[in-house]
PDB file of C-alpha atoms in Angstrom:
ATOM      1  CA  MET A 941      70.165  42.412  20.506  1.00  0.00           C
ATOM      2  CA  ALA A 942      70.667  44.983  23.242  1.00  0.00           C
ATOM      3  CA  ARG A 943      70.028  48.532  22.124  1.00  0.00           C
ATOM      4  CA  SER A 944      73.496  49.671  23.168  1.00  0.00           C
ATOM      5  CA  VAL A 945      75.095  46.919  21.098  1.00  0.00           C
ATOM      6  CA  TRP A 946      72.934  47.722  18.098  1.00  0.00           C
ATOM      7  CA  LYS A 947      73.887  51.409  18.272  1.00  0.00           C
ATOM      8  CA  GLY A 948      77.619  50.709  18.437  1.00  0.00           C
ATOM      9  CA  PRO A 949      80.306  52.635  20.314  1.00  0.00           C
ATOM     10  CA  PHE A 950      80.114  56.418  20.386  1.00  0.00           C
ATOM     11  CA  VAL A 951      83.170  58.454  19.459  1.00  0.00           C
ATOM     12  CA  ASP A 952      83.240  62.147  18.692  1.00  0.00           C
ATOM     13  CA  GLY A 953      84.238  62.322  15.040  1.00  0.00           C
ATOM     14  CA  PHE A 954      86.791  65.039  15.532  1.00  0.00           C
ATOM     15  CA  LEU A 955      88.540  62.918  18.157  1.00  0.00           C
ATOM     16  CA  PHE A 956      89.043  60.110  15.713  1.00  0.00           C
ATOM     17  CA  GLY A 957      90.496  62.606  13.284  1.00  0.00           C
ATOM     18  CA  LYS A 958      92.792  64.084  15.934  1.00  0.00           C
ATOM     19  CA  ALA A 959      94.224  60.693  16.792  1.00  0.00           C
ATOM     20  CA  GLU A 960      94.743  59.808  13.168  1.00  0.00           C
ATOM     21  CA  ALA A 961      96.413  63.133  12.434  1.00  0.00           C
ATOM     22  CA  ALA A 962      98.645  62.923  15.506  1.00  0.00           C
ATOM     23  CA  ARG A 963      99.699  59.389  14.656  1.00  0.00           C
ATOM     24  CA  ALA A 964     100.370  60.329  11.034  1.00  0.00           C
ATOM     25  CA  SER A 965     102.468  63.303  12.137  1.00  0.00           C
ATOM     26  CA  GLY A 966     104.785  60.954  14.005  1.00  0.00           C
ATOM     27  CA  ARG A 967     104.601  63.136  17.110  1.00  0.00           C
ATOM     28  CA  ASN A 968     103.274  60.664  19.604  1.00  0.00           C
ATOM     29  CA  GLU A 969     103.027  63.097  22.475  1.00  0.00           C
ATOM     30  CA  VAL A 970     100.129  64.056  24.736  1.00  0.00           C
ATOM     31  CA  ILE A 971      97.046  64.833  22.637  1.00  0.00           C
ATOM     32  CA  LYS A 972      94.829  67.287  24.506  1.00  0.00           C
ATOM     33  CA  ILE A 973      91.152  66.378  24.344  1.00  0.00           C
ATOM     34  CA  TRP A 974      87.990  67.503  26.066  1.00  0.00           C
ATOM     35  CA  SER A 975      85.778  64.637  24.894  1.00  0.00           C
ATOM     36  CA  ARG A 976      85.337  62.522  28.019  1.00  0.00           C
ATOM     37  CA  ARG A 977      82.256  60.818  26.573  1.00  0.00           C
ATOM     38  CA  SER A 978      84.041  59.122  23.694  1.00  0.00           C
ATOM     39  CA  THR A 979      84.641  55.389  23.726  1.00  0.00           C
ATOM     40  CA  ILE A 980      88.256  54.211  23.510  1.00  0.00           C
ATOM     41  CA  LEU A 981      88.740  52.400  20.208  1.00  0.00           C
ATOM     42  CA  PRO A 982      91.469  49.895  19.249  1.00  0.00           C
ATOM     43  CA  GLN A 983      92.884  52.599  16.939  1.00  0.00           C
ATOM     44  CA  PHE A 984      93.836  54.664  20.000  1.00  0.00           C
ATOM     45  CA  VAL A 985      96.003  51.977  21.641  1.00  0.00           C
ATOM     46  CA  GLY A 986      99.541  53.228  22.208  1.00  0.00           C
ATOM     47  CA  LEU A 987      98.640  56.911  22.124  1.00  0.00           C
ATOM     48  CA  THR A 988      98.667  59.185  25.153  1.00  0.00           C
ATOM     49  CA  PHE A 989      95.758  61.594  25.559  1.00  0.00           C
ATOM     50  CA  GLY A 990      95.531  64.491  27.981  1.00  0.00           C
ATOM     51  CA  VAL A 991      91.913  64.170  29.103  1.00  0.00           C
ATOM     52  CA  TYR A 992      90.417  67.306  30.628  1.00  0.00           C
ATOM     53  CA  ASN A 993      88.726  66.848  34.001  1.00  0.00           C
ATOM     54  CA  GLY A 994      87.444  70.398  34.333  1.00  0.00           C
ATOM     55  CA  HIS A 995      90.675  71.543  35.918  1.00  0.00           C
ATOM     56  CA  LYS A 996      93.667  69.940  34.208  1.00  0.00           C
ATOM     57  CA  PHE A 997      94.608  67.530  31.439  1.00  0.00           C
ATOM     58  CA  LEU A 998      95.455  64.167  33.016  1.00  0.00           C
ATOM     59  CA  PRO A 999      97.637  61.914  30.839  1.00  0.00           C
ATOM     60  CA  VAL A1000      95.831  58.719  29.816  1.00  0.00           C
ATOM     61  CA  GLN A1001      98.110  56.115  28.268  1.00  0.00           C
ATOM     62  CA  VAL A1002      95.765  53.940  26.223  1.00  0.00           C
ATOM     63  CA  SER A1003      96.347  50.200  26.499  1.00  0.00           C
ATOM     64  CA  GLU A1004      94.437  47.257  25.037  1.00  0.00           C
ATOM     65  CA  ASN A1005      92.428  46.507  28.144  1.00  0.00           C
ATOM     66  CA  MET A1006      90.995  50.037  28.136  1.00  0.00           C
ATOM     67  CA  VAL A1007      89.237  49.521  24.795  1.00  0.00           C
ATOM     68  CA  GLY A1008      85.479  49.887  25.192  1.00  0.00           C
ATOM     69  CA  HIS A1009      85.705  52.185  28.200  1.00  0.00           C
ATOM     70  CA  LYS A1010      85.159  55.940  28.059  1.00  0.00           C
ATOM     71  CA  PHE A1011      88.019  58.445  28.302  1.00  0.00           C
ATOM     72  CA  GLY A1012      86.338  60.152  31.244  1.00  0.00           C
ATOM     73  CA  GLU A1013      86.655  57.024  33.376  1.00  0.00           C
ATOM     74  CA  PHE A1014      90.399  57.565  33.607  1.00  0.00           C
ATOM     75  CA  SER A1015      90.365  61.262  34.420  1.00  0.00           C
ATOM     76  CA  PRO A1016      88.274  61.679  37.573  1.00  0.00           C
ATOM     77  CA  THR A1017      86.773  65.044  38.363  1.00  0.00           C
ATOM     78  CA  ARG A1018      87.027  64.495  42.098  1.00  0.00           C
ATOM     79  CA  THR A1019      90.126  63.225  43.872  1.00  0.00           C
ATOM     80  CA  PHE A1020      90.152  61.003  46.956  1.00  0.00           C
ATOM     81  CA  HIS A1021      93.359  61.255  48.981  1.00  0.00           C
ATOM     82  CA  GLY A1022      92.380  58.971  51.847  1.00  0.00           C
ATOM     83  CA  HIS A1023      94.339  55.768  51.289  1.00  0.00           C
ATOM     84  CA  GLY A1024      97.688  57.064  50.104  1.00  0.00           C
ATOM     85  CA  ALA A1025      99.892  56.240  53.093  1.00  0.00           C
ATOM     86  CA  ASP A1026     101.541  53.187  51.556  1.00  0.00           C
ATOM     87  CA  LYS A1027     100.395  53.606  47.958  1.00  0.00           C
ATOM     88  CA  LYS A1028     103.141  52.859  45.469  1.00  0.00           C
ATOM     89  CA  SER A1029     103.346  52.879  41.701  1.00  0.00           C
ATOM     90  CA  LYS A1030     105.616  51.401  39.101  1.00  0.00           C
ATOM     91  CA  ARG A1031     107.278  53.595  36.503  1.00  0.00           C
ATOM     92  CA  GLY A1032     105.764  52.782  33.106  1.00  0.00           C
TER      93      GLY A1032
ATOM     94  CA  MET B 377     115.622  69.932  48.696  1.00  0.00           C
ATOM     95  CA  SER B 378     112.898  67.902  50.329  1.00  0.00           C
ATOM     96  CA  LEU B 379     113.161  66.252  53.716  1.00  0.00           C
ATOM     97  CA  SER B 380     114.860  62.886  53.629  1.00  0.00           C
ATOM     98  CA  ALA B 381     112.342  60.077  53.429  1.00  0.00           C
ATOM     99  CA  ALA B 382     113.593  58.358  56.576  1.00  0.00           C
ATOM    100  CA  SER B 383     112.937  61.351  58.800  1.00  0.00           C
ATOM    101  CA  ARG B 384     109.275  61.686  57.863  1.00  0.00           C
ATOM    102  CA  ASP B 385     106.246  60.342  59.655  1.00  0.00           C
ATOM    103  CA  ILE B 386     103.479  58.841  57.538  1.00  0.00           C
ATOM    104  CA  LEU B 387      99.841  59.105  58.621  1.00  0.00           C
ATOM    105  CA  VAL B 388      98.455  55.557  58.613  1.00  0.00           C
ATOM    106  CA  ALA B 389      95.200  55.837  60.588  1.00  0.00           C
ATOM    107  CA  THR B 390      92.821  58.227  62.305  1.00  0.00           C
ATOM    108  CA  VAL B 391      90.809  57.238  65.373  1.00  0.00           C
ATOM    109  CA  GLY B 392      87.081  57.784  65.049  1.00  0.00           C
ATOM    110  CA  ARG B 393      84.236  57.573  67.523  1.00  0.00           C
ATOM    111  CA  PRO B 394      84.061  54.966  70.311  1.00  0.00           C
ATOM    112  CA  HIS B 395      82.462  51.590  69.619  1.00  0.00           C
ATOM    113  CA  GLY B 396      80.595  49.942  72.485  1.00  0.00           C
ATOM    114  CA  VAL B 397      81.561  50.212  76.147  1.00  0.00           C
ATOM    115  CA  LYS B 398      84.721  48.088  76.216  1.00  0.00           C
ATOM    116  CA  GLY B 399      87.189  50.625  74.865  1.00  0.00           C
ATOM    117  CA  LEU B 400      86.973  49.746  71.176  1.00  0.00           C
ATOM    118  CA  VAL B 401      87.113  52.513  68.556  1.00  0.00           C
ATOM    119  CA  HIS B 402      86.245  53.073  64.924  1.00  0.00           C
ATOM    120  CA  LEU B 403      89.559  53.348  63.098  1.00  0.00           C
ATOM    121  CA  HIS B 404      89.937  54.921  59.657  1.00  0.00           C
ATOM    122  CA  ALA B 405      92.946  53.333  57.958  1.00  0.00           C
ATOM    123  CA  ALA B 406      94.892  55.426  55.463  1.00  0.00           C
ATOM    124  CA  THR B 407      96.652  52.411  53.964  1.00  0.00           C
ATOM    125  CA  GLU B 408      95.531  50.521  50.869  1.00  0.00           C
ATOM    126  CA  ASP B 409      94.985  47.362  52.943  1.00  0.00           C
ATOM    127  CA  PRO B 410      93.658  48.080  56.469  1.00  0.00           C
ATOM    128  CA  ALA B 411      95.474  44.978  57.773  1.00  0.00           C
ATOM    129  CA  THR B 412      98.751  46.831  57.190  1.00  0.00           C
ATOM    130  CA  VAL B 413      97.990  49.137  60.133  1.00  0.00           C
ATOM    131  CA  GLU B 414      98.074  46.154  62.492  1.00  0.00           C
ATOM    132  CA  ASP B 415     101.077  44.568  60.780  1.00  0.00           C
ATOM    133  CA  LEU B 416     103.177  47.725  61.183  1.00  0.00           C
ATOM    134  CA  GLY B 417     103.237  47.234  64.972  1.00  0.00           C
ATOM    135  CA  ALA B 418     104.067  50.268  67.100  1.00  0.00           C
ATOM    136  CA  LEU B 419     102.596  53.538  65.885  1.00  0.00           C
ATOM    137  CA  HIS B 420     102.742  56.942  67.525  1.00  0.00           C
ATOM    138  CA  ASP B 421     100.559  60.021  67.787  1.00  0.00           C
ATOM    139  CA  VAL B 422     101.571  63.682  67.572  1.00  0.00           C
ATOM    140  CA  GLN B 423     102.397  63.742  71.284  1.00  0.00           C
ATOM    141  CA  GLY B 424     104.828  60.868  70.854  1.00  0.00           C
ATOM    142  CA  ARG B 425     102.736  58.269  72.693  1.00  0.00           C
ATOM    143  CA  ALA B 426     103.119  54.755  71.288  1.00  0.00           C
ATOM    144  CA  TRP B 427     100.063  52.753  70.235  1.00  0.00           C
ATOM    145  CA  SER B 428      99.444  49.428  68.559  1.00  0.00           C
ATOM    146  CA  VAL B 429      96.284  48.336  66.786  1.00  0.00           C
ATOM    147  CA  GLU B 430      94.284  45.095  66.863  1.00  0.00           C
ATOM    148  CA  TRP B 431      91.413  44.786  64.424  1.00  0.00           C
ATOM    149  CA  HIS B 432      88.164  43.438  65.893  1.00  0.00           C
ATOM    150  CA  GLY B 433      86.043  43.641  62.762  1.00  0.00           C
ATOM    151  CA  ALA B 434      85.557  45.862  59.745  1.00  0.00           C
ATOM    152  CA  GLY B 435      86.707  49.308  60.832  1.00  0.00           C
ATOM    153  CA  ILE B 436      86.585  48.409  64.549  1.00  0.00           C
ATOM    154  CA  ALA B 437      89.846  48.201  66.471  1.00  0.00           C
ATOM    155  CA  ALA B 438      91.335  47.971  69.929  1.00  0.00           C
ATOM    156  CA  LEU B 439      94.237  50.247  70.835  1.00  0.00           C
ATOM    157  CA  ARG B 440      97.067  49.207  73.145  1.00  0.00           C
ATOM    158  CA  ASP B 441      99.386  51.742  74.715  1.00  0.00           C
ATOM    159  CA  ALA B 442     103.153  51.343  75.100  1.00  0.00           C
ATOM    160  CA  SER B 443     102.767  49.104  78.152  1.00  0.00           C
ATOM    161  CA  GLY B 444     100.341  46.811  76.317  1.00  0.00           C
ATOM    162  CA  ARG B 445      97.185  47.950  78.131  1.00  0.00           C
ATOM    163  CA  LEU B 446      93.937  48.243  76.218  1.00  0.00           C
ATOM    164  CA  LEU B 447      91.750  51.324  76.547  1.00  0.00           C
ATOM    165  CA  ALA B 448      89.752  50.759  79.716  1.00  0.00           C
ATOM    166  CA  ASP B 449      86.280  51.860  78.723  1.00  0.00           C
ATOM    167  CA  ARG B 450      84.211  54.023  76.425  1.00  0.00           C
ATOM    168  CA  ASP B 451      85.349  57.229  78.115  1.00  0.00           C
ATOM    169  CA  ALA B 452      88.977  56.381  77.425  1.00  0.00           C
ATOM    170  CA  ALA B 453      88.049  55.551  73.837  1.00  0.00           C
ATOM    171  CA  ALA B 454      86.194  58.854  73.471  1.00  0.00           C
ATOM    172  CA  ARG B 455      89.328  60.736  74.538  1.00  0.00           C
ATOM    173  CA  MET B 456      91.136  59.169  71.575  1.00  0.00           C
ATOM    174  CA  THR B 457      88.683  60.523  68.993  1.00  0.00           C
ATOM    175  CA  ASN B 458      90.439  62.321  66.121  1.00  0.00           C
ATOM    176  CA  VAL B 459      93.901  61.185  67.263  1.00  0.00           C
ATOM    177  CA  LYS B 460      96.099  60.558  64.235  1.00  0.00           C
ATOM    178  CA  LEU B 461      98.486  57.603  64.237  1.00  0.00           C
ATOM    179  CA  PHE B 462     101.800  57.772  62.375  1.00  0.00           C
ATOM    180  CA  VAL B 463     104.637  55.454  61.452  1.00  0.00           C
ATOM    181  CA  GLU B 464     108.195  56.357  60.530  1.00  0.00           C
ATOM    182  CA  ARG B 465     108.796  56.195  56.784  1.00  0.00           C
ATOM    183  CA  ASP B 466     111.746  53.815  57.096  1.00  0.00           C
ATOM    184  CA  ARG B 467     109.504  51.176  58.737  1.00  0.00           C
ATOM    185  CA  LEU B 468     107.471  50.740  55.557  1.00  0.00           C
ATOM    186  CA  PRO B 469     108.693  47.767  53.495  1.00  0.00           C
ATOM    187  CA  GLU B 470     111.034  48.768  50.686  1.00  0.00           C
ATOM    188  CA  PRO B 471     109.315  48.824  47.267  1.00  0.00           C
ATOM    189  CA  GLU B 472     110.458  46.349  44.663  1.00  0.00           C
ATOM    190  CA  GLY B 473     112.117  47.091  41.347  1.00  0.00           C
ATOM    191  CA  ASP B 474     111.031  50.296  39.690  1.00  0.00           C
ATOM    192  CA  GLU B 475     108.272  50.968  42.205  1.00  0.00           C
ATOM    193  CA  PHE B 476     108.091  54.113  44.323  1.00  0.00           C
ATOM    194  CA  TYR B 477     105.945  55.162  47.259  1.00  0.00           C
ATOM    195  CA  HIS B 478     103.845  58.183  46.436  1.00  0.00           C
ATOM    196  CA  VAL B 479     104.889  59.755  49.736  1.00  0.00           C
ATOM    197  CA  ASP B 480     108.513  59.514  48.581  1.00  0.00           C
ATOM    198  CA  LEU B 481     107.808  61.193  45.260  1.00  0.00           C
ATOM    199  CA  VAL B 482     105.726  64.102  46.555  1.00  0.00           C
ATOM    200  CA  GLY B 483     107.941  67.037  47.411  1.00  0.00           C
ATOM    201  CA  LEU B 484     110.896  66.065  45.211  1.00  0.00           C
ATOM    202  CA  GLU B 485     112.401  68.759  43.028  1.00  0.00           C
ATOM    203  CA  ALA B 486     111.800  68.360  39.305  1.00  0.00           C
ATOM    204  CA  ARG B 487     114.705  69.425  37.138  1.00  0.00           C
ATOM    205  CA  ASP B 488     115.323  69.159  33.417  1.00  0.00           C
ATOM    206  CA  ARG B 489     118.385  67.479  31.900  1.00  0.00           C
ATOM    207  CA  ASP B 490     120.381  70.710  32.229  1.00  0.00           C
ATOM    208  CA  GLY B 491     119.603  70.962  35.938  1.00  0.00           C
ATOM    209  CA  GLU B 492     117.136  73.816  35.512  1.00  0.00           C
ATOM    210  CA  LEU B 493     114.475  73.826  38.249  1.00  0.00           C
ATOM    211  CA  LEU B 494     111.005  73.099  36.844  1.00  0.00           C
ATOM    212  CA  GLY B 495     109.165  72.953  40.171  1.00  0.00           C
ATOM    213  CA  GLN B 496     108.267  70.402  42.801  1.00  0.00           C
ATOM    214  CA  ILE B 497     106.149  67.274  42.570  1.00  0.00           C
ATOM    215  CA  ARG B 498     102.892  68.262  44.173  1.00  0.00           C
ATOM    216  CA  GLU B 499     100.803  65.161  43.514  1.00  0.00           C
ATOM    217  CA  VAL B 500     100.943  61.666  42.042  1.00  0.00           C
ATOM    218  CA  HIS B 501      97.935  60.658  39.932  1.00  0.00           C
ATOM    219  CA  ASP B 502      97.122  56.976  39.380  1.00  0.00           C
ATOM    220  CA  TYR B 503      93.656  56.288  38.041  1.00  0.00           C
ATOM    221  CA  GLY B 504      94.287  53.110  36.072  1.00  0.00           C
ATOM    222  CA  ALA B 505      95.624  54.659  32.885  1.00  0.00           C
ATOM    223  CA  GLY B 506      99.261  55.119  33.801  1.00  0.00           C
ATOM    224  CA  VAL B 507     100.817  57.061  36.643  1.00  0.00           C
ATOM    225  CA  SER B 508     101.485  60.767  36.199  1.00  0.00           C
ATOM    226  CA  LEU B 509     103.281  63.386  38.260  1.00  0.00           C
ATOM    227  CA  GLU B 510     101.966  66.891  38.775  1.00  0.00           C
ATOM    228  CA  VAL B 511     104.775  69.456  38.861  1.00  0.00           C
ATOM    229  CA  ALA B 512     104.024  72.880  40.337  1.00  0.00           C
ATOM    230  CA  GLY B 513     105.780  75.852  41.848  1.00  0.00           C
ATOM    231  CA  GLY B 514     108.078  76.472  38.892  1.00  0.00           C
ATOM    232  CA  PRO B 515     107.847  78.656  35.798  1.00  0.00           C
ATOM    233  CA  ARG B 516     104.697  76.757  34.783  1.00  0.00           C
ATOM    234  CA  ASP B 517     102.585  73.937  36.210  1.00  0.00           C
ATOM    235  CA  PHE B 518     102.331  70.744  34.173  1.00  0.00           C
ATOM    236  CA  ILE B 519     101.571  67.041  34.447  1.00  0.00           C
ATOM    237  CA  VAL B 520     104.003  64.486  33.120  1.00  0.00           C
ATOM    238  CA  PRO B 521     103.455  60.732  32.570  1.00  0.00           C
ATOM    239  CA  PHE B 522     105.565  58.689  34.990  1.00  0.00           C
ATOM    240  CA  THR B 523     107.410  56.797  32.258  1.00  0.00           C
ATOM    241  CA  LEU B 524     111.054  56.105  31.606  1.00  0.00           C
ATOM    242  CA  ALA B 525     110.956  58.492  28.644  1.00  0.00           C
ATOM    243  CA  CYS B 526     109.505  61.421  30.587  1.00  0.00           C
ATOM    244  CA  VAL B 527     111.082  60.743  34.018  1.00  0.00           C
ATOM    245  CA  PRO B 528     114.420  59.080  33.246  1.00  0.00           C
ATOM    246  CA  GLU B 529     115.964  59.530  36.710  1.00  0.00           C
ATOM    247  CA  VAL B 530     114.486  59.352  40.196  1.00  0.00           C
ATOM    248  CA  ASN B 531     116.874  60.178  43.041  1.00  0.00           C
ATOM    249  CA  ILE B 532     114.888  59.854  46.266  1.00  0.00           C
ATOM    250  CA  ALA B 533     117.936  60.313  48.504  1.00  0.00           C
ATOM    251  CA  GLY B 534     118.993  63.426  46.604  1.00  0.00           C
ATOM    252  CA  GLY B 535     115.442  64.760  46.510  1.00  0.00           C
ATOM    253  CA  VAL B 536     115.503  65.247  42.743  1.00  0.00           C
ATOM    254  CA  VAL B 537     113.815  63.763  39.696  1.00  0.00           C
ATOM    255  CA  THR B 538     114.870  64.484  36.149  1.00  0.00           C
ATOM    256  CA  VAL B 539     111.884  65.367  34.012  1.00  0.00           C
ATOM    257  CA  VAL B 540     111.533  65.609  30.257  1.00  0.00           C
ATOM    258  CA  PRO B 541     108.117  67.248  29.767  1.00  0.00           C
ATOM    259  CA  PRO B 542     106.197  65.821  26.796  1.00  0.00           C
ATOM    260  CA  VAL B 543     104.920  68.150  24.132  1.00  0.00           C
ATOM    261  CA  GLU B 544     101.192  68.721  24.505  1.00  0.00           C
ATOM    262  CA  ILE B 545      99.732  68.908  21.036  1.00  0.00           C
ATOM    263  CA  GLU B 546      96.439  70.130  19.699  1.00  0.00           C
ATOM    264  CA  VAL B 547      95.082  69.162  16.320  1.00  0.00           C
ATOM    265  CA  GLU B 548      93.132  71.782  14.415  1.00  0.00           C
ATOM    266  CA  GLY B 549      91.587  72.082  10.995  1.00  0.00           C
ATOM    267  CA  ASP B 550      89.192  69.947   8.963  1.00  0.00           C
ATOM    268  CA  LEU B 551      89.142  66.587  10.724  1.00  0.00           C
ATOM    269  CA  SER B 552      86.728  64.958   8.307  1.00  0.00           C
ATOM    270  CA  GLY B 553      89.611  63.744   6.202  1.00  0.00           C
ATOM    271  CA  ALA B 554      88.810  66.049   3.299  1.00  0.00           C
ATOM    272  CA  GLY B 555      91.048  68.996   4.196  1.00  0.00           C
ATOM    273  CA  ASP B 556      94.383  69.739   5.801  1.00  0.00           C
ATOM    274  CA  VAL B 557      94.918  69.473   9.525  1.00  0.00           C
ATOM    275  CA  GLU B 558      97.432  71.286  11.657  1.00  0.00           C
ATOM    276  CA  VAL B 559      99.254  69.647  14.552  1.00  0.00           C
ATOM    277  CA  ARG B 560     100.734  72.228  16.887  1.00  0.00           C
ATOM    278  CA  ALA B 561     102.347  72.167  20.298  1.00  0.00           C
TER     279      ALA B 561
END
């Protein structure tokens, strides 16, 4: 068994508590977090986190295919503007 | 109000250094797919000269002027270094459904449901976890998810989007499950 599998996913404990508390409160808004190192768990699916990138809190809407990744992967600390001429996005 | 989309030029490529001695250049495409630069046809630079692009390999292109002539030699290619090539916004293909070009969204005024000015869209963020709009220049700067709930109306022609900022909440207290926690905006 690979060591990383044996150790299991890492999540800051307080983050798990924050998500649970926010979900229980019924206020499914943007939950501000600083923990970029935490793994996204299935319990977080459907919530929106504002993940700090050292400058601002970027909204991260957690979906099923993001489970297993880290929060920091979706809130880059450096921004590349080079290929935006015909970039388009769909409203979620 | 922002400029109308149709009147704007969009930067699609920047000419780099010459390549070889036959008038080819390194071309830095600003489009998601470099092939789009060739497909767009006639482009223009800041002086209004028309150019078209033919790709000759990864990042290597030939430039034709308005009369269809290729750059003659390396010296002609060197004179093109750092020239920026633009296309008119209305020549980009129209997006489908509920899609929007980022260049259309940037610069729009953000107003709340009552018409109160919240700022202008400064940037569009899309890093794989949902699109978000950065609003700045108003009473406060904020980032809003680009969802139907938070951005119910987008009026490109009118230069306005209606924004309902989400509440940013912080959770404080004993998060171990033993004590009370406080959820505050």
